[in-house]
XYZ file of C-alpha atoms in Angstrom:
680
model
C 61.104 -48.736 -88.231
C 63.330 -46.510 -85.969
C 60.426 -43.189 -86.710
C 57.401 -46.223 -85.491
C 58.894 -45.541 -82.134
C 58.932 -42.544 -82.552
C 55.133 -41.997 -83.479
C 54.317 -44.424 -80.742
C 55.956 -41.565 -78.240
C 54.194 -39.014 -79.622
C 50.861 -40.608 -79.910
C 50.389 -41.726 -75.817
C 52.094 -37.774 -75.799
C 49.121 -36.252 -77.674
C 46.602 -39.211 -76.000
C 47.626 -38.430 -72.636
C 47.307 -35.387 -72.679
C 44.203 -34.098 -75.169
C 42.226 -36.475 -73.652
C 43.586 -35.636 -69.544
C 43.171 -31.871 -70.300
C 39.817 -32.474 -72.270
C 38.864 -34.316 -69.066
C 40.253 -32.218 -66.340
C 38.604 -28.795 -68.710
C 35.107 -29.927 -68.302
C 35.513 -31.548 -64.825
C 36.736 -27.925 -63.174
C 34.037 -25.865 -65.503
C 31.326 -27.638 -64.366
C 32.818 -27.883 -60.639
C 34.547 -24.881 -59.785
C 37.603 -26.288 -58.398
C 41.080 -25.916 -60.011
C 42.262 -28.370 -62.997
C 45.505 -29.998 -60.820
C 42.208 -31.194 -59.314
C 42.847 -35.139 -57.715
C 39.639 -36.215 -60.144
C 42.021 -35.576 -63.308
C 44.193 -38.491 -61.611
C 41.642 -41.794 -63.649
C 42.161 -39.699 -67.205
C 46.047 -39.686 -67.375
C 45.599 -43.741 -65.270
C 43.590 -44.437 -68.524
C 45.114 -42.363 -71.520
C 49.038 -43.736 -70.276
C 47.079 -47.962 -70.795
C 45.014 -47.721 -73.883
C 48.523 -46.019 -75.468
C 51.466 -48.351 -74.182
C 48.470 -51.180 -75.694
C 49.477 -49.121 -78.620
C 52.797 -49.259 -78.893
C 52.354 -52.765 -78.148
C 50.138 -53.101 -81.252
C 52.921 -51.069 -83.524
C 56.170 -52.704 -82.976
C 54.483 -55.700 -84.316
C 52.262 -54.404 -86.922
C 53.627 -52.452 -90.496
C 50.242 -50.361 -90.715
C 48.902 -47.040 -89.721
C 48.241 -46.522 -86.532
C 46.891 -43.257 -86.842
C 43.359 -44.523 -87.146
C 44.029 -46.541 -83.831
C 44.041 -42.544 -82.283
C 39.869 -42.751 -82.417
C 39.871 -45.365 -79.694
C 41.562 -43.254 -76.947
C 39.843 -40.959 -77.956
C 35.951 -42.331 -77.618
C 37.669 -43.604 -74.613
C 38.180 -40.897 -72.544
C 34.714 -39.712 -73.566
C 33.208 -41.792 -72.798
C 35.449 -42.018 -68.726
C 34.211 -38.163 -69.164
C 30.406 -38.599 -68.865
C 30.930 -41.258 -66.604
C 32.691 -39.590 -64.330
C 30.741 -36.068 -65.408
C 27.125 -38.414 -64.641
C 28.485 -39.272 -60.763
C 30.015 -36.097 -59.952
C 26.231 -34.034 -61.733
C 24.506 -37.333 -58.440
C 26.944 -36.077 -55.374
C 26.601 -32.738 -56.645
C 23.193 -32.456 -56.302
C 23.492 -34.844 -52.906
C 25.630 -32.026 -51.208
C 23.104 -29.361 -52.620
C 20.647 -31.307 -51.302
C 22.176 -31.974 -47.547
C 23.275 -28.151 -47.634
C 20.438 -26.960 -48.332
C 18.514 -29.757 -45.484
C 21.067 -28.270 -43.247
C 20.652 -24.421 -43.265
C 16.483 -25.702 -43.185
C 17.216 -26.566 -39.774
C 19.382 -23.393 -38.829
C 16.542 -21.382 -40.006
C 14.362 -23.898 -38.840
C 15.773 -23.198 -34.877
C 15.881 -19.185 -35.659
C 12.953 -18.721 -36.501
C 11.756 -20.661 -33.098
C 13.534 -18.236 -31.433
C 11.919 -14.807 -32.962
C 9.085 -16.336 -32.204
C 9.655 -16.398 -28.720
C 10.772 -13.651 -28.807
C 7.401 -11.273 -28.752
C 8.856 -7.791 -28.463
C 11.032 -8.993 -32.111
C 8.913 -10.104 -34.047
C 10.280 -10.779 -37.403
C 13.445 -9.030 -36.398
C 15.808 -11.894 -37.912
C 14.565 -11.690 -41.307
C 14.709 -8.074 -41.731
C 18.636 -8.616 -39.958
C 19.012 -11.820 -42.800
C 17.512 -9.392 -45.374
C 19.732 -6.116 -44.481
C 22.877 -7.859 -44.075
C 23.383 -10.386 -46.521
C 22.511 -7.273 -48.958
C 25.575 -5.269 -47.296
C 27.685 -8.150 -47.921
C 27.664 -8.647 -51.706
C 27.855 -4.523 -51.992
C 31.102 -4.321 -49.904
C 32.339 -8.118 -51.974
C 32.529 -10.266 -49.802
C 33.594 -13.752 -51.214
C 30.431 -16.206 -52.107
C 31.480 -17.868 -49.142
C 31.455 -15.426 -46.733
C 28.223 -14.076 -47.487
C 26.470 -17.334 -46.594
C 28.941 -16.947 -43.041
C 27.157 -13.689 -42.812
C 24.081 -14.417 -43.589
C 23.422 -17.998 -40.887
C 25.227 -15.441 -38.622
C 22.083 -13.409 -39.407
C 19.975 -16.145 -38.701
C 21.580 -16.830 -35.507
C 23.106 -13.781 -34.281
C 20.708 -13.337 -30.822
C 20.667 -17.972 -30.303
C 22.425 -16.759 -27.569
C 19.240 -15.050 -25.745
C 17.234 -18.459 -25.058
C 19.607 -18.295 -21.576
C 18.179 -15.037 -21.037
C 15.367 -15.199 -18.712
C 12.099 -14.028 -20.630
C 10.779 -11.710 -18.197
C 14.005 -9.358 -19.231
C 14.088 -9.836 -22.829
C 10.487 -8.281 -22.101
C 10.903 -5.482 -19.921
C 9.067 -2.750 -20.465
C 11.115 -0.113 -17.880
C 15.299 0.513 -17.535
C 17.313 -3.182 -16.783
C 18.903 -3.416 -13.670
C 23.038 -3.840 -13.359
C 22.115 -7.783 -13.003
C 19.357 -7.595 -15.677
C 21.860 -5.956 -18.076
C 25.069 -8.495 -17.259
C 22.736 -11.008 -18.403
C 21.961 -9.883 -21.488
C 25.446 -8.618 -22.084
C 26.075 -12.332 -22.055
C 24.524 -13.337 -25.450
C 26.765 -13.117 -27.536
C 29.210 -15.100 -25.725
C 26.416 -18.120 -24.875
C 25.717 -17.626 -28.919
C 28.840 -18.294 -30.102
C 29.525 -20.966 -27.453
C 26.654 -23.063 -28.566
C 27.329 -22.605 -32.984
C 31.691 -22.987 -32.538
C 30.168 -27.300 -32.097
C 28.707 -26.623 -35.208
C 31.633 -27.656 -38.109
C 30.069 -24.921 -40.587
C 32.571 -23.869 -43.340
C 32.391 -20.118 -43.474
C 33.060 -18.209 -40.067
C 29.819 -17.511 -38.666
C 30.790 -17.982 -34.175
C 33.446 -15.356 -34.743
C 30.574 -12.421 -35.879
C 27.398 -13.637 -33.232
C 30.491 -13.499 -31.116
C 30.933 -9.907 -31.841
C 28.147 -8.440 -32.956
C 28.329 -6.080 -30.601
C 31.481 -5.241 -30.484
C 31.717 -0.873 -31.412
C 34.384 0.635 -33.924
C 35.747 2.805 -30.953
C 36.451 -0.425 -28.431
C 33.706 0.136 -26.203
C 31.472 -2.598 -26.989
C 31.461 -6.276 -25.447
C 32.396 -8.866 -24.434
C 35.837 -8.510 -25.858
C 36.205 -4.269 -26.227
C 37.626 -5.614 -29.722
C 38.016 -2.399 -31.633
C 38.249 -1.046 -35.551
C 39.076 -3.891 -37.550
C 39.971 -6.299 -34.531
C 36.236 -7.335 -35.415
C 35.501 -8.632 -38.317
C 34.055 -7.930 -41.571
C 31.126 -9.597 -40.947
C 30.068 -8.768 -37.530
C 30.780 -4.741 -37.715
C 27.709 -5.387 -41.072
C 25.300 -7.548 -38.309
C 26.640 -4.614 -36.456
C 24.831 -1.066 -38.051
C 21.852 -4.237 -39.494
C 20.428 -5.020 -36.088
C 21.488 -0.949 -34.808
C 18.994 0.327 -37.050
C 16.337 -2.181 -36.954
C 16.240 -2.571 -33.010
C 15.897 2.035 -33.741
C 13.242 1.437 -36.521
C 10.843 -1.607 -34.583
C 8.517 -1.096 -31.564
C 10.517 -2.686 -27.923
C 9.071 -2.844 -24.877
C 11.270 0.629 -23.596
C 10.609 2.554 -26.310
C 8.822 3.370 -29.206
C 10.147 2.940 -33.062
C 12.026 5.456 -34.156
C 10.583 7.143 -37.541
C 12.978 6.530 -40.974
C 14.651 9.143 -41.086
C 15.195 9.856 -37.170
C 17.340 6.172 -37.808
C 19.271 7.132 -40.575
C 20.686 10.316 -38.842
C 21.787 8.114 -35.514
C 23.410 6.649 -37.971
C 25.435 9.292 -39.026
C 26.067 10.229 -35.611
C 27.556 6.828 -34.536
C 29.340 6.849 -37.613
C 33.085 6.356 -36.220
C 31.969 5.661 -32.496
C 29.749 2.198 -32.133
C 29.677 1.895 -36.804
C 31.949 1.269 -38.691
C 32.047 4.106 -41.184
C 32.867 2.048 -44.180
C 30.404 -0.422 -43.509
C 27.226 2.911 -42.294
C 27.801 4.471 -46.386
C 27.550 1.247 -48.377
C 24.387 0.445 -45.909
C 22.452 3.940 -46.394
C 23.748 3.288 -50.238
C 21.011 0.924 -50.356
C 18.926 0.892 -47.633
C 16.258 2.754 -49.850
C 16.269 -0.030 -52.100
C 15.608 -3.352 -49.574
C 13.741 -1.431 -47.221
C 10.634 -1.975 -48.167
C 11.409 -5.465 -48.987
C 12.101 -5.810 -45.202
C 8.741 -3.939 -43.745
C 7.008 -6.611 -45.801
C 8.764 -9.277 -44.321
C 6.715 -8.283 -40.818
C 3.175 -7.988 -42.667
C 1.419 -10.234 -41.818
C 3.730 -10.589 -37.839
C 1.810 -6.849 -36.831
C -1.028 -8.400 -37.585
C -3.454 -8.993 -34.434
C -3.493 -12.281 -32.575
C -5.966 -13.934 -32.217
C -6.780 -18.069 -31.730
C -4.525 -20.641 -33.133
C -7.594 -21.835 -35.106
C -8.218 -18.532 -36.723
C -4.153 -17.594 -37.408
C -4.279 -21.265 -39.403
C -6.745 -20.707 -41.745
C -5.046 -17.525 -42.611
C -1.664 -18.753 -43.032
C -3.471 -21.414 -45.449
C -5.610 -22.822 -46.973
C -5.678 -25.728 -45.710
C -7.485 -26.306 -42.486
C -5.288 -29.020 -41.937
C -1.645 -26.968 -42.769
C -0.376 -26.238 -39.422
C 2.743 -22.988 -39.086
C 4.390 -23.677 -35.653
C 6.205 -20.677 -35.329
C 3.425 -18.882 -35.348
C 2.541 -20.587 -32.239
C 5.327 -20.131 -30.277
C 4.903 -16.390 -31.560
C 0.717 -17.337 -30.082
C 1.957 -18.789 -27.452
C 4.495 -16.163 -26.388
C 2.276 -13.054 -27.802
C -0.240 -14.938 -24.249
C 2.246 -14.982 -22.001
C 4.094 -11.563 -22.769
C -0.378 -9.559 -22.574
C -0.574 -11.743 -19.486
C 2.124 -10.219 -18.038
C 1.937 -6.991 -18.806
C -1.195 -6.933 -17.200
C 0.101 -8.892 -13.962
C 2.506 -5.274 -14.453
C -0.698 -3.261 -13.304
C -0.945 -5.155 -10.434
C 0.123 -2.731 -7.022
C -0.750 0.733 -9.036
C -1.912 3.351 -8.474
C -4.616 3.483 -11.497
C -7.448 4.734 -11.390
C -10.429 1.898 -12.923
C -11.371 3.687 -16.515
C -6.716 3.742 -16.597
C -6.735 0.642 -15.638
C -9.526 -0.816 -17.613
C -7.404 0.993 -20.880
C -4.957 -1.296 -20.676
C -6.511 -4.419 -20.330
C -8.855 -3.655 -23.189
C -5.348 -2.705 -25.289
C -3.195 -6.088 -24.393
C -6.720 -7.696 -24.347
C -6.650 -7.110 -28.913
C -3.278 -9.681 -29.039
C -5.377 -11.907 -27.516
C -8.898 -11.495 -28.414
C -10.310 -9.746 -31.209
C -13.606 -7.051 -30.890
C -15.450 -4.532 -31.883
C -16.090 -3.681 -28.294
C -15.027 -4.179 -24.054
C -17.203 -3.361 -21.642
C -16.444 -3.736 -17.583
C -19.741 -4.283 -15.722
C -19.743 -4.644 -11.522
C -21.435 -6.632 -9.017
C -23.027 -4.366 -6.414
C -24.131 -6.694 -3.444
C -26.201 -4.473 -2.229
C -28.602 -4.307 -5.256
C -27.122 -8.152 -6.378
C -26.853 -6.288 -9.961
C -24.403 -5.515 -11.874
C -23.628 -2.201 -13.594
C -21.903 -1.037 -16.682
C -19.066 1.423 -15.876
C -16.492 1.253 -18.486
C -17.699 0.690 -22.364
C -14.915 1.324 -25.226
C -15.381 1.044 -29.414
C -18.592 0.173 -31.440
C -22.202 0.973 -29.656
C -20.349 1.526 -26.134
C -22.419 4.838 -25.380
C -25.522 2.098 -25.354
C -23.253 -0.886 -23.614
C -23.238 2.110 -20.323
C -26.451 2.769 -20.257
C -26.801 -1.501 -18.687
C -28.249 -2.623 -15.288
C -28.833 -5.618 -14.807
C -30.031 -7.576 -12.272
C -28.450 -10.927 -11.146
C -29.693 -14.131 -13.076
C -30.932 -11.147 -15.858
C -29.498 -11.071 -19.839
C -26.719 -12.919 -20.707
C -24.187 -10.817 -17.226
C -26.486 -11.460 -15.402
C -26.624 -15.686 -15.920
C -22.915 -15.008 -15.783
C -22.852 -13.401 -12.394
C -25.671 -16.261 -11.553
C -23.633 -19.574 -12.815
C -19.903 -18.034 -12.465
C -18.382 -19.551 -15.891
C -18.369 -17.952 -19.095
C -21.005 -17.468 -22.398
C -19.591 -17.803 -25.822
C -21.069 -16.292 -28.637
C -24.883 -14.431 -26.907
C -26.935 -12.319 -28.080
C -25.394 -9.082 -26.737
C -29.100 -7.285 -27.096
C -30.511 -9.563 -24.293
C -28.518 -6.823 -21.711
C -29.856 -4.291 -23.104
C -33.761 -6.126 -22.752
C -32.760 -6.853 -19.118
C -32.444 -2.913 -18.771
C -36.023 -1.883 -20.223
C -33.918 -1.286 -23.477
C -34.896 -4.432 -26.061
C -36.477 -1.002 -27.259
C -33.424 0.128 -29.046
C -30.903 -1.478 -31.913
C -27.381 -2.673 -31.701
C -24.778 -3.887 -34.078
C -22.825 -5.768 -32.349
C -22.993 -9.807 -33.245
C -21.604 -11.731 -30.826
C -20.701 -11.557 -26.856
C -18.077 -13.209 -24.566
C -18.708 -12.035 -20.751
C -16.062 -13.986 -18.448
C -16.853 -13.337 -14.445
C -14.157 -11.566 -12.419
C -13.396 -13.791 -9.121
C -10.588 -11.344 -7.288
C -10.043 -14.308 -3.619
C -12.598 -16.651 -5.224
C -15.101 -13.717 -4.814
C -17.656 -12.462 -7.695
C -17.270 -9.110 -8.507
C -18.117 -8.372 -11.832
C -17.849 -9.136 -15.660
C -15.827 -9.035 -18.569
C -17.596 -8.525 -21.601
C -16.159 -8.433 -25.591
C -17.503 -7.857 -28.097
C -17.989 -8.354 -32.592
C -20.238 -7.133 -35.243
C -20.443 -10.833 -36.780
C -22.353 -13.450 -35.317
C -20.556 -16.366 -33.757
C -17.753 -15.088 -34.207
C -16.094 -15.702 -30.538
C -14.681 -19.825 -29.801
C -14.042 -21.936 -26.998
C -10.413 -20.667 -27.563
C -11.101 -17.091 -27.655
C -12.975 -17.954 -23.489
C -9.990 -19.628 -22.479
C -8.059 -16.382 -23.331
C -10.480 -14.659 -21.789
C -10.071 -16.159 -19.351
C -6.837 -15.932 -18.117
C -7.223 -12.510 -18.724
C -9.635 -12.423 -16.732
C -7.461 -14.035 -13.972
C -5.388 -11.489 -13.519
C -7.383 -8.667 -14.527
C -9.664 -9.267 -11.947
C -6.911 -8.987 -9.135
C -6.007 -5.455 -11.459
C -9.808 -4.248 -10.921
C -10.423 -4.654 -7.861
C -7.964 -2.581 -6.650
C -8.550 -0.167 -9.497
C -12.020 0.150 -7.085
C -9.706 0.205 -3.957
C -8.078 3.051 -5.102
C -10.669 5.156 -6.720
C -12.978 4.112 -3.293
C -8.961 5.774 -1.347
C -8.917 8.908 -2.927
C -13.267 9.567 -3.324
C -12.145 9.436 0.810
C -9.538 11.338 0.889
C -11.278 14.163 -1.432
C -14.817 13.137 -0.038
C -16.813 13.854 3.108
C -17.801 9.736 4.895
C -21.205 11.043 6.382
C -22.750 12.921 3.701
C -21.235 12.428 0.396
C -19.683 16.192 0.437
C -16.728 17.381 -1.103
C -14.420 17.650 2.560
C -11.656 20.829 2.640
C -8.215 18.951 0.737
C -11.091 19.293 -2.396
C -12.578 22.231 -1.044
C -9.107 23.618 -1.444
C -8.003 22.666 -5.047
C -11.482 23.408 -6.139
C -11.146 27.097 -4.388
C -7.385 27.636 -5.615
C -8.931 26.489 -9.167
C -11.831 29.425 -9.591
C -9.544 31.848 -7.884
C -6.619 31.956 -10.436
C -9.357 31.733 -13.264
C -11.595 34.660 -11.602
C -8.295 36.401 -12.085
C -7.874 36.079 -15.515
C -10.861 36.408 -16.047
C -11.617 40.485 -14.466
C -14.381 37.611 -12.668
C -16.240 36.981 -9.709
C -16.272 34.360 -7.022
C -18.838 34.107 -3.765
C -17.394 32.067 -0.226
C -20.239 31.783 1.591
C -19.353 29.899 5.106
C -22.382 27.910 6.827
C -23.271 26.737 10.356
C -25.963 25.137 11.902
C -28.409 26.653 14.442
C -29.071 24.712 18.536
C -27.052 21.537 16.296
C -25.354 20.504 19.654
C -29.368 20.617 21.010
C -30.258 17.915 18.460
C -26.724 15.704 19.260
C -28.133 16.036 23.464
C -31.399 15.584 23.149
C -32.027 13.594 20.352
C -29.141 11.353 20.287
C -26.297 11.845 17.659
C -27.459 9.371 15.359
C -30.339 11.591 14.697
C -27.553 14.499 14.280
C -25.855 12.684 11.663
C -29.235 12.046 10.129
C -29.684 16.042 10.643
C -25.841 16.497 9.223
C -27.049 14.693 5.760
C -30.550 16.523 5.324
C -29.092 19.351 5.328
C -26.443 18.108 2.688
C -29.223 17.132 0.273
C -30.832 19.703 0.848
C -26.878 22.635 0.143
C -26.637 20.545 -2.644
C -29.614 21.313 -4.929
C -29.885 24.166 -4.456
C -26.313 25.314 -5.925
C -24.931 25.083 -9.528
C -23.938 21.509 -10.793
C -20.809 23.708 -11.379
C -20.197 25.257 -7.607
C -18.812 23.042 -4.815
C -20.956 22.256 -1.168
C -18.136 20.929 1.264
C -18.593 19.626 4.684
C -16.217 21.849 6.334
C -16.370 20.348 9.740
C -18.588 19.462 12.442
C -21.655 21.097 11.943
C -20.364 23.725 9.470
C -20.467 23.453 5.311
C -18.941 25.752 2.902
C -20.625 26.457 -0.664
C -18.133 27.908 -3.790
C -20.116 29.814 -6.219
C -18.020 30.960 -8.958
C -19.142 33.348 -11.292
C -21.330 34.908 -8.489
C -21.088 38.973 -7.288
C -21.789 40.353 -4.461
C -25.692 41.005 -5.563
C -25.133 37.569 -6.116
C -24.164 35.877 -3.150
C -26.377 38.076 -0.473
C -29.953 36.485 -3.009
C -28.315 32.828 -2.764
C -27.712 33.021 1.349
C -31.197 34.558 1.502
C -32.421 31.626 -0.414
C -30.502 28.607 1.894
C -31.519 29.850 4.709
C -35.324 29.637 3.429
C -34.438 26.168 1.599
C -32.850 24.605 5.292
C -36.114 26.640 7.164
C -38.823 24.809 4.998
C -36.492 21.090 5.782
C -39.396 19.131 8.023
C -36.796 16.684 9.460
C -38.170 14.266 12.707
C -35.525 13.346 15.024
C -38.541 10.099 14.742
C -41.816 9.931 14.188
C -44.020 12.242 15.745
C -41.294 14.800 16.452
C -40.770 17.405 13.980
C -36.958 19.334 14.801
C -36.783 22.890 13.620
C -33.181 23.805 11.597
C -32.164 27.002 10.750
C -28.326 27.810 9.482
C -26.526 30.679 9.837
C -24.712 32.347 6.654
C -21.701 34.269 5.951
C -20.415 35.603 2.236
C -16.853 37.602 1.484
C -17.037 37.762 -2.802
C -12.933 37.992 -4.566
C -11.623 40.150 -5.120
C -13.259 43.012 -2.974
C -13.521 40.997 0.123
C -9.941 39.392 -0.478
C -7.799 37.450 -2.825
C -6.541 34.398 -1.428
C -8.860 31.461 0.606
C -7.543 32.621 4.215
C -8.396 36.148 3.556
C -11.552 35.364 2.160
C -12.281 32.291 4.751
C -12.085 35.043 7.213
C -14.246 37.339 6.184
C -16.974 35.019 5.019
C -16.396 33.541 8.991
C -16.591 36.959 10.107
C -20.083 37.400 8.717
C -21.104 34.518 10.006
C -20.682 34.838 13.288
C -22.471 38.180 13.175
C -25.111 36.642 11.137
C -26.360 34.126 13.852
C -26.204 36.610 16.808
C -28.575 38.657 14.634
C -30.923 35.820 14.412
C -30.649 35.221 18.078
C -31.176 38.824 18.768
C -33.838 38.446 16.422
C -35.347 35.091 18.184
C -34.655 31.019 16.500
C -37.326 28.610 16.848
C -36.475 26.433 19.718
C -35.481 22.328 19.114
C -39.312 20.613 19.740
C -39.004 18.152 22.736
C -42.409 17.091 21.611
C -45.480 18.041 19.296
C -46.004 21.702 19.758
C -43.141 23.788 19.662
C -41.975 25.947 22.915
C -40.038 29.553 22.264
C -36.757 29.878 23.418
C -35.990 33.429 24.971
C -34.373 36.526 22.776
C -31.819 36.955 25.265
C -29.984 33.317 25.271
C -26.884 33.258 25.300
C -24.642 31.525 22.621
C -22.780 28.352 23.552
C -19.422 28.859 24.516
C -17.375 27.932 20.929
C -19.496 30.436 20.272
C -19.199 32.375 22.147
C -15.155 31.852 21.459
C -15.497 31.349 17.253
C -17.209 35.519 17.848
C -15.004 36.475 19.661
C -17.402 38.115 22.223
């Protein structure tokens, strides 16, 4: 009988060891927890209870109890299945909660990415690079998840940075840069309130630290910086270099790699850079595919949604956020042109480029309104059928552009050919099929119309009209400024009375022509002209008649020279003509031709009172008579006064005070002005 208690004890040990061991091993393998985890305790309790029962039965029975060993094994198996079922259910719940949490984090991060229109898909690419790099560097699964999460949230602190700073094209001021530098600390403060099971906030805080200790916000150096943060620094730097930003253009792939190598050991951890360069060829193409859709021109919300999903009702909220901020940014860039001295063509090129990000078009055009004629004329067109559209000139109320001018509101999906018909070009065919035209109103004054055209019929929607209206509000002021700028520039180079170039324009033109003639061993002729007896016209008939005479002289001279020659009103009743590639013989022939053209002008001071006009001309030729502006002008001026004196000796036709000529004596004296200039 003494052997039975020993057998019972052995049986108890066997049951406890086998049952608990099987259960602990199975659960440990399934869950990844150690063998001595707390859930193994129930196996011990069940095994001990069964073994105790067997011992009690053994004390009152002499039969062999070996078959009873099957019972605890079966009970252990059932306990294992029950526990495994509950563990699996709990693991599914935990995974679902973890996925939900990460999806929430990703949604927040994508909203931030969409908010910053200058770095679309940036965080997606950074996450892809950082996760692959963390695996390559052998980080644990827990830390890899931390890097993956931090990559999504590394710029969350930019929520506290004003949008105009994030999107500023030019250099930042010290105050603006101070706000930018604060975003890692702000981001870490935000994330520190979230109890992640892996490090995230320290990585966000340190992702702008430098290997050499010159970074921010804490000035950490070398391995003081968390490895995950060093990973983010490298991949964030590379993606920033290869992406378009307001303050720099995207750098070529090879140039970006060269810069990473250059910064290795300075701003960047050398070992992390080496690992990144090794894995980059395998992930770069995948990263580039992430923003293929983002780089498509942004259009209306409806069009965007049609691209995103087969179901019209499906909506991508992140792209709506991006659309809204691209709209704001495009308007901001157009507003940047205000106050700058841009010409009309430059301004329209800028507006068209920014407008393409909001409203797609095959051609864009600008029509300006002329109050004097109550009409609109195309002053700029670019794209399909641009040369045809540039010929459009319509009266207010005619065609679609005239309709917009008359009604002061936009017209959507109009027929572009209506403007051609209103301009008398109805026989010409055009490929554009739909038009969207918006009025340009500056301070409630109509100045013109902004039009976009598309090759597809009925392409534009009301959302396009809304966007173009908003652009037109900004563009009207910019275009008005450009018109004023061009008018000011034209006034600075043009004589307001005659419309001829002025002396400033003459100096620029003559300097260029003399340099070209010297380079090509050519000739340039300069003629100085002075009207004869012009003072008597002013004294007898009034200065308003003298002004008309000057305008008529200017018209005759301009029409008598070649398109590439220049006629300038020099001062008062003096004119200068520059003849390119013209020698002495040709200049003499042109001098006589111009004098004859002026003598043949039938100018009436008032109806029935004709006044004869005459002009004295002197010419000088480069390089024979001088090689500079001053020497040529002096030579031509001297010869002009010689010609004037000669003409007076021969007898000039006098100013007519009535219908018949009254001859002037040949001995008439020169005026004081003429005597002084002639040096007599």
